[in-house]
CSV table of C-alpha atoms in Angstrom, one decimal:
chain,number,residue,atom,x,y,z
A,215,MET,CA,0.2,11.7,-2.6
A,216,VAL,CA,-0.7,12.4,1.0
A,217,LEU,CA,0.0,10.0,3.8
A,218,ARG,CA,-2.7,11.1,6.2
A,219,ARG,CA,-5.4,10.5,3.7
A,220,ALA,CA,-4.2,7.0,3.0
A,221,ALA,CA,-3.8,6.2,6.7
A,222,ALA,CA,-7.4,7.3,7.4
A,223,LEU,CA,-8.7,5.1,4.6
A,224,HIS,CA,-6.7,2.1,5.8
A,225,VAL,CA,-7.9,2.5,9.4
A,226,ALA,CA,-11.5,2.4,8.1
A,227,VAL,CA,-10.9,-0.6,5.8
A,228,ASP,CA,-9.2,-2.6,8.6
A,229,GLU,CA,-12.1,-1.8,11.0
A,230,PHE,CA,-14.8,-2.7,8.4
A,231,ARG,CA,-13.0,-5.9,7.4
A,232,SER,CA,-13.0,-7.0,11.1
A,233,SER,CA,-16.8,-7.0,11.2
A,234,SER,CA,-17.8,-7.8,7.6
A,235,SER,CA,-17.4,-10.7,5.3
A,236,MET,CA,-17.6,-8.4,2.2
A,237,LEU,CA,-14.4,-8.6,0.1
A,238,MET,CA,-12.8,-5.2,-0.2
A,239,LYS,CA,-10.2,-4.0,-2.7
A,240,ILE,CA,-8.3,-0.8,-2.9
A,241,GLN,CA,-7.1,0.5,-6.2
A,242,TRP,CA,-4.6,3.3,-6.4
A,243,LYS,CA,-4.5,5.6,-9.4
A,244,PRO,CA,-1.8,8.2,-10.3
A,245,TYR,CA,-2.4,11.9,-10.1
A,246,MET,CA,0.1,14.8,-10.3
A,247,ILE,CA,-0.9,17.9,-8.2
A,248,ASP,CA,1.5,20.2,-10.1
A,249,PRO,CA,3.1,18.8,-13.2
A,250,ASN,CA,5.0,22.1,-13.5
A,251,THR,CA,7.1,21.3,-10.4
A,252,GLU,CA,10.8,21.3,-11.2
A,253,LYS,CA,11.9,18.0,-12.6
A,254,GLY,CA,14.4,17.5,-9.8
A,255,GLY,CA,11.9,18.5,-7.1
A,256,GLU,CA,11.8,21.7,-5.1
A,257,GLU,CA,12.7,22.4,-1.5
A,258,TYR,CA,9.5,22.2,0.7
A,259,THR,CA,9.5,25.8,2.2
A,260,ALA,CA,10.6,27.5,-1.0
A,261,TYR,CA,7.9,25.7,-3.1
A,262,ASN,CA,5.1,26.5,-0.6
A,263,ARG,CA,6.2,30.2,-0.4
A,264,ARG,CA,6.3,30.4,-4.2
A,265,ARG,CA,3.0,28.8,-4.9
A,266,TRP,CA,0.8,29.6,-1.8
A,267,GLY,CA,2.8,32.2,0.1
A,268,SER,CA,3.4,29.9,3.0
A,269,ASP,CA,2.9,26.3,4.2
A,270,GLY,CA,-0.1,27.3,6.4
A,271,TRP,CA,-2.4,24.9,4.5
A,272,THR,CA,-0.4,22.0,5.9
A,273,HIS,CA,-1.0,22.8,9.6
A,274,HIS,CA,-4.4,21.2,9.8
A,275,LEU,CA,-3.2,18.3,7.7
A,276,ARG,CA,-0.4,17.6,10.1
A,277,SER,CA,-2.7,17.9,13.1
A,278,GLU,CA,-5.1,15.4,11.7
A,279,GLY,CA,-2.4,13.1,10.6
A,280,ARG,CA,-1.0,12.6,14.0
A,281,GLY,CA,-4.3,11.0,15.0
A,282,VAL,CA,-3.9,8.2,12.5
A,283,GLY,CA,-0.1,7.7,12.7
A,284,ALA,CA,1.0,10.1,10.0
A,285,ASN,CA,3.4,12.5,11.7
A,286,PHE,CA,4.9,14.3,8.7
A,287,ALA,CA,8.1,14.4,10.9
A,288,ASN,CA,10.5,15.2,8.1
A,289,TRP,CA,8.8,16.7,5.0
A,290,LYS,CA,11.6,18.4,3.2
A,291,TRP,CA,10.7,18.2,-0.5
A,292,TRP,CA,8.0,18.9,-2.9
A,293,PRO,CA,8.9,16.3,-5.6
A,294,HIS,CA,8.0,16.0,-9.2
A,295,THR,CA,6.2,12.6,-8.9
A,296,MET,CA,6.4,11.2,-12.5
A,297,LYS,CA,9.3,9.0,-11.6
A,298,ALA,CA,7.6,7.8,-8.4
A,299,HIS,CA,4.5,6.8,-10.3
A,300,GLN,CA,6.5,4.9,-12.8
A,301,MET,CA,8.3,3.0,-10.0
A,302,VAL,CA,4.9,1.8,-8.9
A,303,CYS,CA,4.1,0.7,-12.5
A,304,PHE,CA,7.5,-1.2,-12.6
A,305,PHE,CA,6.5,-3.3,-9.6
A,306,GLU,CA,3.0,-3.9,-10.9
A,307,GLU,CA,4.3,-5.1,-14.2
A,308,ARG,CA,7.1,-7.1,-12.6
A,309,ASP,CA,4.5,-8.9,-10.5
A,310,GLY,CA,2.1,-9.4,-13.4
A,311,VAL,CA,-0.4,-6.8,-12.2
A,312,GLN,CA,-1.5,-4.4,-15.0
A,313,ASP,CA,-3.6,-1.3,-14.2
A,314,ASN,CA,-4.4,-2.5,-10.7
A,315,ASN,CA,-6.7,-5.4,-11.8
A,316,ASP,CA,-8.7,-7.6,-9.5
A,317,ASP,CA,-5.9,-9.8,-8.4
A,318,ASP,CA,-5.3,-9.6,-4.6
A,319,GLN,CA,-1.6,-9.3,-5.3
A,320,GLY,CA,-2.3,-6.0,-7.2
A,321,GLU,CA,-3.7,-4.4,-4.1
A,322,ASP,CA,-0.8,-5.7,-2.0
A,323,ILE,CA,2.1,-4.5,-4.2
A,324,THR,CA,0.5,-1.2,-5.1
A,325,SER,CA,-0.3,-0.4,-1.5
A,326,ARG,CA,3.2,-1.4,-0.4
A,327,CYS,CA,4.7,0.8,-3.0
A,328,ASN,CA,2.7,3.8,-2.0
A,329,GLN,CA,3.3,3.3,1.7
A,330,ALA,CA,7.0,3.1,1.1
A,331,LEU,CA,6.9,6.3,-1.0
A,332,PHE,CA,4.9,8.1,1.7
A,333,GLN,CA,7.3,7.0,4.4
A,334,ALA,CA,10.3,8.1,2.4
A,335,LEU,CA,8.8,11.5,1.5
A,336,TYR,CA,7.0,12.6,4.7
A,337,GLU,CA,8.9,10.9,7.5
A,338,GLU,CA,12.4,10.5,6.2
A,339,GLY,CA,12.9,13.7,4.1
A,340,GLN,CA,13.7,11.9,0.9
A,341,ASN,CA,13.4,13.5,-2.6
A,342,LEU,CA,11.2,11.2,-4.7
A,343,SER,CA,12.1,13.1,-7.9
A,344,ASN,CA,15.6,11.4,-7.7
A,345,ILE,CA,16.1,8.1,-9.4
A,346,ASP,CA,18.8,7.0,-7.0
A,347,THR,CA,16.5,7.7,-4.1
A,348,LEU,CA,13.7,5.7,-5.7
A,349,VAL,CA,16.0,2.7,-6.5
A,350,ASN,CA,18.1,2.6,-3.3
A,351,SER,CA,16.0,4.2,-0.5
A,352,VAL,CA,12.6,2.9,-1.6
A,353,ALA,CA,12.8,-0.1,-3.9
A,354,VAL,CA,15.7,-1.8,-2.3
A,355,ALA,CA,15.5,-0.7,1.3
A,356,LYS,CA,11.7,-0.8,1.7
A,357,LEU,CA,10.4,-3.1,-1.0
A,358,GLY,CA,13.1,-5.7,-1.1
A,359,LEU,CA,14.2,-5.2,-4.7
A,360,SER,CA,17.1,-7.5,-5.4
A,361,SER,CA,20.5,-6.2,-6.5
A,362,ASN,CA,20.0,-8.1,-9.8
A,363,ASP,CA,17.0,-5.9,-10.6
A,364,THR,CA,18.3,-2.5,-9.6
A,365,ASN,CA,19.8,-1.7,-13.0
A,366,THR,CA,16.6,-2.8,-14.7
A,367,LEU,CA,14.5,-0.4,-12.6
A,368,ARG,CA,17.1,2.4,-13.0
A,369,GLN,CA,16.9,2.0,-16.8
A,370,TYR,CA,13.1,1.8,-16.7
A,371,LEU,CA,13.0,5.1,-14.9
A,372,GLN,CA,15.7,6.8,-16.9
A,373,GLN,CA,13.8,5.9,-20.1
A,374,ASP,CA,10.4,6.9,-18.8
A,375,GLN,CA,9.0,3.6,-19.9
A,376,ALA,CA,5.7,4.0,-18.0
A,377,ALA,CA,5.3,7.8,-18.5
A,378,SER,CA,2.6,7.3,-21.2
A,379,ARG,CA,0.6,4.9,-19.0
A,380,VAL,CA,0.7,7.3,-16.1
A,381,LYS,CA,-0.4,10.3,-18.3
A,382,ARG,CA,-3.1,8.2,-19.8
A,383,GLU,CA,-4.6,7.1,-16.4
A,384,ILE,CA,-4.5,10.7,-15.2
A,385,ALA,CA,-6.3,11.9,-18.3
A,386,GLN,CA,-8.9,9.2,-18.1
A,387,ALA,CA,-9.6,10.1,-14.4
A,388,GLN,CA,-9.9,13.8,-15.2
A,389,GLN,CA,-12.3,13.1,-18.1
A,390,GLN,CA,-14.4,10.5,-16.4
A,391,TYR,CA,-14.7,12.0,-12.9
A,392,ARG,CA,-13.7,15.6,-13.5
A,393,ILE,CA,-10.9,15.2,-11.0
A,394,SER,CA,-8.9,18.4,-10.5
A,395,GLY,CA,-7.1,17.7,-7.2
A,396,VAL,CA,-6.4,15.0,-4.6
A,397,PRO,CA,-7.3,13.3,-2.5
A,398,PHE,CA,-10.3,12.0,-4.6
A,399,PHE,CA,-12.1,8.8,-3.7
A,400,ILE,CA,-14.4,6.6,-5.7
A,401,ILE,CA,-16.2,4.0,-3.7
A,402,GLY,CA,-18.7,1.4,-4.9
A,403,TYR,CA,-19.6,-2.2,-4.8
A,404,GLN,CA,-19.8,-4.9,-7.4
A,405,ASN,CA,-21.6,-8.3,-7.3
A,406,PRO,CA,-19.5,-10.6,-9.5
A,407,GLU,CA,-22.1,-13.4,-9.5
A,408,GLN,CA,-24.9,-11.1,-10.7
A,409,GLN,CA,-22.7,-8.7,-12.6
A,410,GLU,CA,-24.3,-5.8,-10.7
A,411,GLN,CA,-22.5,-2.8,-9.5
A,412,SER,CA,-23.6,0.3,-7.6
A,413,THR,CA,-23.4,3.9,-8.7
A,414,PRO,CA,-20.1,4.8,-7.2
A,415,TYR,CA,-19.6,7.6,-4.6
A,416,GLY,CA,-17.1,10.1,-5.9
A,417,PHE,CA,-15.9,12.8,-3.5
A,418,SER,CA,-12.8,14.9,-2.8
A,419,GLY,CA,-11.1,16.2,0.2
A,420,ALA,CA,-9.5,14.6,3.3
A,421,GLN,CA,-12.0,12.4,5.2
A,422,SER,CA,-12.0,10.8,8.7
A,423,PRO,CA,-12.1,7.0,9.1
A,424,GLU,CA,-15.7,7.5,10.4
A,425,THR,CA,-16.8,9.0,7.1
A,426,PHE,CA,-15.4,6.1,5.2
A,427,LEU,CA,-17.0,3.6,7.5
A,428,GLU,CA,-20.4,5.2,7.1
A,429,ILE,CA,-20.1,4.9,3.3
A,430,PHE,CA,-18.9,1.3,3.5
A,431,ARG,CA,-21.8,0.3,5.7
A,432,GLU,CA,-24.3,2.0,3.5
A,433,LEU,CA,-23.0,0.2,0.4
A,434,SER,CA,-22.9,-3.1,2.3
A,435,GLU,CA,-26.6,-2.7,3.3
A,436,GLY,CA,-27.4,-1.9,-0.3
A,437,ALA,CA,-25.6,-5.0,-1.5
A,438,ASP,CA,-27.6,-7.2,0.9
A,439,ASP,CA,-31.0,-5.9,-0.3
């Protein structure tokens, strides 16, 4: 999960919505960059040195991020993200949103969860591998989870109740779209009245808001034809 890429997408979506009546929905899907990360997470510098020799690959990312409000001010951990993905599942299930369906609420709660996780990881130096961090610093502090529900979430994460769902969605994406890294974006349009949908754009790599806007406009023009 990378904050800058999400920020660029949301900048483009907000701008497009301001000038178009087309309904837009964002669906988030899980992906694990390195499932072999230590279960408790790894210190940022140590992980980057072990895997890539340095954190030089993040310099361009940080520079671009500042332009869209993602400062990466306190990135201290490389977490094992299975628990974080399951926390998102918990909120989706709690709110009646399964597999990011077409309910507007699904977009809202899933996006809120991811933004809270991004903020905790990249700006506050939190370790998202830790259940206490996910419950107290993210779910309660940022998502308003009530004290009555904290034990339910804690047990949900301890028992890995959504692990099979997370693994299934990752496997499906890898098989269907040959995804081998993130960010990966799939963009298309669907006409619910005529049951038509476009051939989706699938592409990887960090993109600027302008690139997203160009694709949105091209799909919008195709939908109007």
